mmCIF file of C-alpha atoms in Angstrom:
data_model
loop_
_atom_site.group_PDB
_atom_site.id
_atom_site.type_symbol
_atom_site.label_atom_id
_atom_site.label_comp_id
_atom_site.label_asym_id
_atom_site.label_seq_id
_atom_site.Cartn_x
_atom_site.Cartn_y
_atom_site.Cartn_z
ATOM 1 C CA GLY A 1 86.219 95.636 81.014
ATOM 2 C CA ALA A 2 84.578 96.280 84.252
ATOM 3 C CA VAL A 3 84.413 99.869 85.200
ATOM 4 C CA VAL A 4 84.534 101.446 88.766
ATOM 5 C CA SER A 5 83.328 105.119 89.025
ATOM 6 C CA GLN A 6 84.368 107.347 91.803
ATOM 7 C CA HIS A 7 82.841 110.657 92.533
ATOM 8 C CA PRO A 8 83.782 113.491 93.064
ATOM 9 C CA SER A 9 87.395 113.235 91.360
ATOM 10 C CA TRP A 10 88.179 116.517 93.182
ATOM 11 C CA VAL A 11 86.931 118.413 96.316
ATOM 12 C CA ILE A 12 88.036 121.299 98.121
ATOM 13 C CA CYS A 13 86.629 121.736 101.783
ATOM 14 C CA LYS A 14 87.165 123.746 104.945
ATOM 15 C CA SER A 15 88.743 122.415 107.913
ATOM 16 C CA GLY A 16 85.997 120.396 110.353
ATOM 17 C CA THR A 17 83.679 119.842 107.593
ATOM 18 C CA SER A 18 82.793 116.277 106.383
ATOM 19 C CA VAL A 19 83.183 115.209 102.755
ATOM 20 C CA LYS A 20 81.871 111.763 101.122
ATOM 21 C CA ILE A 21 83.174 110.234 98.378
ATOM 22 C CA GLU A 22 81.219 107.435 96.176
ATOM 23 C CA CYS A 23 82.420 104.538 94.620
ATOM 24 C CA ARG A 24 80.386 102.598 92.477
ATOM 25 C CA SER A 25 80.702 99.296 90.287
ATOM 26 C CA LEU A 26 79.262 99.861 87.049
ATOM 27 C CA ASP A 27 78.574 96.630 85.327
ATOM 28 C CA PHE A 28 79.199 93.917 87.921
ATOM 29 C CA GLN A 29 78.171 93.241 91.654
ATOM 30 C CA ALA A 30 81.027 93.885 94.212
ATOM 31 C CA THR A 31 80.364 92.162 97.518
ATOM 32 C CA THR A 32 83.680 93.677 98.634
ATOM 33 C CA MET A 33 85.359 97.173 97.675
ATOM 34 C CA PHE A 34 88.566 98.379 99.050
ATOM 35 C CA TRP A 35 89.491 101.856 99.936
ATOM 36 C CA TYR A 36 93.143 103.454 99.682
ATOM 37 C CA ARG A 37 94.940 106.512 100.280
ATOM 38 C CA GLN A 38 97.712 107.464 98.365
ATOM 39 C CA PHE A 39 100.294 110.338 98.961
ATOM 40 C CA PRO A 40 102.361 112.214 96.055
ATOM 41 C CA LYS A 41 104.978 109.759 94.577
ATOM 42 C CA GLN A 42 104.102 106.773 97.006
ATOM 43 C CA SER A 43 102.311 103.772 96.391
ATOM 44 C CA LEU A 44 98.551 102.804 97.544
ATOM 45 C CA MET A 45 98.095 102.552 101.093
ATOM 46 C CA LEU A 46 95.256 100.366 101.837
ATOM 47 C CA MET A 47 92.767 102.228 104.674
ATOM 48 C CA ALA A 48 89.880 99.542 104.754
ATOM 49 C CA THR A 49 87.865 96.617 103.279
ATOM 50 C CA SER A 50 84.192 97.658 102.596
ATOM 51 C CA ASN A 51 81.916 94.349 102.930
ATOM 52 C CA GLU A 52 78.280 94.699 101.599
ATOM 53 C CA GLY A 53 75.746 94.505 104.462
ATOM 54 C CA SER A 54 78.383 94.513 107.099
ATOM 55 C CA LYS A 55 81.052 96.352 109.127
ATOM 56 C CA ALA A 56 84.024 97.622 106.947
ATOM 57 C CA THR A 57 87.344 96.045 108.171
ATOM 58 C CA TYR A 58 90.129 98.968 108.820
ATOM 59 C CA GLU A 59 93.776 98.457 108.541
ATOM 60 C CA GLN A 60 95.823 99.337 111.502
ATOM 61 C CA GLY A 61 96.151 102.862 112.096
ATOM 62 C CA VAL A 62 93.247 103.936 110.352
ATOM 63 C CA GLU A 63 90.611 105.660 112.565
ATOM 64 C CA LYS A 64 87.191 103.953 111.921
ATOM 65 C CA ASP A 65 85.307 107.020 113.463
ATOM 66 C CA LYS A 66 87.128 109.192 110.986
ATOM 67 C CA PHE A 67 86.791 107.415 107.883
ATOM 68 C CA LEU A 68 83.156 106.080 107.752
ATOM 69 C CA ILE A 69 82.474 103.408 105.346
ATOM 70 C CA ASN A 70 79.084 102.396 104.203
ATOM 71 C CA HIS A 71 78.563 99.658 101.781
ATOM 72 C CA ALA A 72 74.771 99.541 101.331
ATOM 73 C CA SER A 73 74.347 97.819 98.090
ATOM 74 C CA LEU A 74 76.247 95.244 95.760
ATOM 75 C CA THR A 75 77.440 98.273 93.674
ATOM 76 C CA LEU A 76 78.036 101.215 95.878
ATOM 77 C CA SER A 77 80.383 102.031 98.880
ATOM 78 C CA THR A 78 80.868 105.333 100.423
ATOM 79 C CA LEU A 79 83.777 106.994 102.252
ATOM 80 C CA THR A 80 82.985 109.817 104.513
ATOM 81 C CA VAL A 81 85.950 111.843 105.771
ATOM 82 C CA THR A 82 84.558 113.211 109.261
ATOM 83 C CA SER A 83 85.619 116.560 110.502
ATOM 84 C CA ALA A 84 88.293 116.797 107.831
ATOM 85 C CA HIS A 85 91.776 118.517 108.800
ATOM 86 C CA PRO A 86 94.413 119.479 106.227
ATOM 87 C CA GLU A 87 96.524 116.261 107.181
ATOM 88 C CA ASP A 88 93.687 114.442 105.670
ATOM 89 C CA SER A 89 94.465 116.226 102.157
ATOM 90 C CA SER A 90 95.209 113.243 99.970
ATOM 91 C CA PHE A 91 94.450 111.125 97.071
ATOM 92 C CA TYR A 92 91.647 108.809 97.993
ATOM 93 C CA ILE A 93 91.005 105.584 95.588
ATOM 94 C CA CYS A 94 88.369 102.854 95.545
ATOM 95 C CA SER A 95 88.673 99.368 94.012
ATOM 96 C CA ALA A 96 86.310 96.669 93.547
ATOM 97 C CA ARG A 97 87.242 92.983 92.676
ATOM 98 C CA GLY A 98 84.956 91.592 90.076
ATOM 99 C CA SER A 99 85.052 88.109 88.234
ATOM 100 C CA PHE A 100 83.866 87.153 84.635
ATOM 101 C CA LEU A 101 84.837 83.690 85.342
ATOM 102 C CA GLY A 102 81.677 82.697 86.665
ATOM 103 C CA LEU A 103 83.328 80.259 89.394
ATOM 104 C CA ALA A 104 82.684 80.568 92.832
ATOM 105 C CA GLY A 105 85.788 80.903 94.921
ATOM 106 C CA GLU A 106 87.971 81.944 91.803
ATOM 107 C CA GLY A 107 89.963 85.072 92.033
ATOM 108 C CA GLY A 108 88.895 87.921 89.943
ATOM 109 C CA GLU A 109 90.436 91.071 88.710
ATOM 110 C CA LEU A 110 90.822 94.226 90.688
ATOM 111 C CA PHE A 111 89.394 97.444 89.245
ATOM 112 C CA PHE A 112 89.903 100.949 90.240
ATOM 113 C CA GLY A 113 87.965 104.202 90.470
ATOM 114 C CA GLU A 114 89.641 107.376 89.041
ATOM 115 C CA GLY A 115 90.520 108.444 92.557
ATOM 116 C CA SER A 116 89.601 111.548 94.550
ATOM 117 C CA ARG A 117 91.686 114.200 95.519
ATOM 118 C CA LEU A 118 90.607 115.656 98.619
ATOM 119 C CA THR A 119 92.100 119.296 99.590
ATOM 120 C CA VAL A 120 91.388 120.493 103.057
ATOM 121 C CA LEU A 121 92.013 123.990 103.730
ATOM 122 C CA GLN B 15 111.390 91.170 104.279
ATOM 123 C CA LYS B 16 108.317 92.702 102.349
ATOM 124 C CA GLU B 17 105.533 90.417 101.241
ATOM 125 C CA VAL B 18 106.148 92.068 97.787
ATOM 126 C CA GLU B 19 109.303 93.860 96.407
ATOM 127 C CA GLN B 20 109.554 96.001 93.360
ATOM 128 C CA ASP B 21 112.462 97.724 91.900
ATOM 129 C CA PRO B 22 111.923 101.401 92.747
ATOM 130 C CA GLY B 23 113.217 103.042 89.846
ATOM 131 C CA PRO B 24 112.868 105.753 88.418
ATOM 132 C CA LEU B 25 113.830 104.106 85.226
ATOM 133 C CA SER B 26 114.579 106.464 82.263
ATOM 134 C CA VAL B 27 114.519 104.959 78.769
ATOM 135 C CA PRO B 28 114.714 106.123 75.222
ATOM 136 C CA GLU B 29 111.706 105.593 73.038
ATOM 137 C CA GLY B 30 111.470 102.319 71.292
ATOM 138 C CA ALA B 31 113.702 100.478 74.066
ATOM 139 C CA ILE B 32 112.569 97.165 75.523
ATOM 140 C CA VAL B 33 111.667 97.818 79.177
ATOM 141 C CA SER B 34 111.579 95.202 81.939
ATOM 142 C CA LEU B 35 109.740 95.643 85.324
ATOM 143 C CA ASN B 36 110.001 93.229 87.948
ATOM 144 C CA CYS B 37 108.397 92.161 91.174
ATOM 145 C CA THR B 38 109.678 89.366 93.557
ATOM 146 C CA TYR B 39 107.336 87.656 96.553
ATOM 147 C CA SER B 40 107.541 85.569 99.464
ATOM 148 C CA ASN B 41 104.166 84.154 99.905
ATOM 149 C CA SER B 42 103.906 80.825 97.883
ATOM 150 C CA ALA B 43 100.114 81.221 98.263
ATOM 151 C CA PHE B 44 99.921 83.904 95.813
ATOM 152 C CA GLN B 45 97.967 82.553 92.798
ATOM 153 C CA TYR B 46 96.860 85.872 91.107
ATOM 154 C CA PHE B 47 99.047 88.523 89.476
ATOM 155 C CA MET B 48 98.229 91.909 88.024
ATOM 156 C CA TRP B 49 100.143 94.943 86.531
ATOM 157 C CA TYR B 50 98.577 98.232 86.717
ATOM 158 C CA ARG B 51 99.760 101.330 84.939
ATOM 159 C CA GLN B 52 98.995 104.491 86.877
ATOM 160 C CA TYR B 53 99.331 108.102 85.533
ATOM 161 C CA SER B 54 100.130 111.039 87.786
ATOM 162 C CA ARG B 55 96.694 111.852 89.741
ATOM 163 C CA LYS B 56 94.548 109.207 88.309
ATOM 164 C CA GLY B 57 93.659 105.723 89.398
ATOM 165 C CA PRO B 58 95.218 102.480 88.605
ATOM 166 C CA GLU B 59 94.746 101.215 85.168
ATOM 167 C CA LEU B 60 94.568 97.225 84.855
ATOM 168 C CA LEU B 61 97.106 96.121 82.103
ATOM 169 C CA MET B 62 97.684 92.524 82.649
ATOM 170 C CA TYR B 63 96.090 89.660 84.630
ATOM 171 C CA THR B 64 97.232 86.258 85.079
ATOM 172 C CA TYR B 65 96.819 83.133 87.242
ATOM 173 C CA SER B 66 99.292 80.769 85.697
ATOM 174 C CA SER B 67 102.948 80.150 85.313
ATOM 175 C CA GLY B 68 104.480 81.492 81.842
ATOM 176 C CA ASN B 69 103.940 84.296 79.457
ATOM 177 C CA LYS B 70 100.718 86.112 78.348
ATOM 178 C CA GLU B 71 101.082 88.542 75.738
ATOM 179 C CA ASP B 72 98.867 91.684 74.775
ATOM 180 C CA GLY B 73 99.837 93.918 72.157
ATOM 181 C CA ARG B 74 103.326 95.470 73.389
ATOM 182 C CA PHE B 75 102.731 94.101 76.696
ATOM 183 C CA THR B 76 104.219 90.759 78.026
ATOM 184 C CA ALA B 77 103.623 89.480 81.481
ATOM 185 C CA GLN B 78 105.749 86.451 82.796
ATOM 186 C CA VAL B 79 104.921 84.635 86.111
ATOM 187 C CA ASP B 80 107.785 82.193 87.763
ATOM 188 C CA LYS B 81 105.977 80.685 90.653
ATOM 189 C CA SER B 82 108.735 78.325 91.510
ATOM 190 C CA SER B 83 110.990 81.472 91.556
ATOM 191 C CA LYS B 84 108.296 83.766 92.916
ATOM 192 C CA TYR B 85 108.968 86.787 90.442
ATOM 193 C CA ILE B 86 106.924 88.235 88.014
ATOM 194 C CA SER B 87 107.825 90.601 85.058
ATOM 195 C CA LEU B 88 106.463 93.020 82.786
ATOM 196 C CA PHE B 89 107.941 93.818 79.150
ATOM 197 C CA ILE B 90 107.095 96.579 77.323
ATOM 198 C CA ARG B 91 108.226 96.372 73.835
ATOM 199 C CA ASP B 92 108.751 99.522 71.512
ATOM 200 C CA SER B 93 108.263 101.754 74.525
ATOM 201 C CA GLN B 94 106.472 105.000 73.846
ATOM 202 C CA PRO B 95 106.523 108.356 75.585
ATOM 203 C CA SER B 96 102.808 107.699 76.380
ATOM 204 C CA ASP B 97 104.278 104.615 78.649
ATOM 205 C CA SER B 98 105.671 107.041 80.905
ATOM 206 C CA ALA B 99 103.850 106.084 84.179
ATOM 207 C CA THR B 100 104.131 104.373 87.595
ATOM 208 C CA TYR B 101 103.572 100.485 87.094
ATOM 209 C CA LEU B 102 102.583 98.627 90.099
ATOM 210 C CA CYS B 103 102.653 94.848 90.307
ATOM 211 C CA ALA B 104 99.911 93.230 92.595
ATOM 212 C CA MET B 105 99.160 89.813 93.572
ATOM 213 C CA SER B 106 96.650 87.756 95.762
ATOM 214 C CA ALA B 107 96.010 84.349 97.198
ATOM 215 C CA LYS B 108 92.975 82.400 95.869
ATOM 216 C CA ASN B 109 90.278 84.209 97.827
ATOM 217 C CA TYR B 110 87.864 86.117 96.075
ATOM 218 C CA GLY B 111 87.323 88.832 98.817
ATOM 219 C CA GLN B 112 90.700 89.605 99.448
ATOM 220 C CA ASN B 113 92.630 92.561 98.788
ATOM 221 C CA PHE B 114 95.662 92.380 96.518
ATOM 222 C CA VAL B 115 99.057 93.064 97.957
ATOM 223 C CA PHE B 116 100.957 95.946 95.897
ATOM 224 C CA GLY B 117 104.432 96.253 95.264
ATOM 225 C CA PRO B 118 105.682 99.956 95.717
ATOM 226 C CA GLY B 119 105.623 100.740 91.926
ATOM 227 C CA THR B 120 108.166 101.737 89.590
ATOM 228 C CA ARG B 121 108.356 104.942 87.914
ATOM 229 C CA LEU B 122 108.970 104.858 84.257
ATOM 230 C CA SER B 123 109.894 107.727 82.094
ATOM 231 C CA VAL B 124 110.277 107.118 78.207
ATOM 232 C CA LEU B 125 112.236 109.679 76.323
ATOM 233 C CA PRO B 126 111.312 110.986 72.929
#
């Protein structure tokens, strides 16, 4: 099956610094990727939709200047947490939707990265 | 009413039991349905994917979709301690670029 790789899996940083998380689709092209945040024992919370070659679409309540998303190619999206603070500590997960049906307009499976645990001191 | 509702659990069963996990939804436009398993501190892992009503079987897992009643189920036969995880249902309308809508997840514990 399709693989989505996320890096780093674990990062600790000091308050005020910026952290970049990468999400790559390894064996399929993803024009759209999604970024989520997950707190302990809670479900996934969609933060933004990353569109290749255009601006990301952010969910209500998510600060676009704080969570910078860049989708530079069909296989790579990055999330940068700028000026991180302890309240930004969380588990960040990306996903990409791929299709092996080869049919335009058909739905595809959603594959997730392994997640990145951010701890801001 | 939330778009997707799921029994929150937690659910504890003895090893070998049959587990039934359920989700209901309100949006009749949903066409694609998935079940994910998520271990603690890991990304969700795709278990089952279907886009038609009826049953789909894969090993010990069976996914059931009833579009007329707007509910989906995941059955786990001969449950194992390694099945202990949080199970998320997800669904989407027929639009390739759309995100899936997730249920809140059911935490399952299979006791040896």
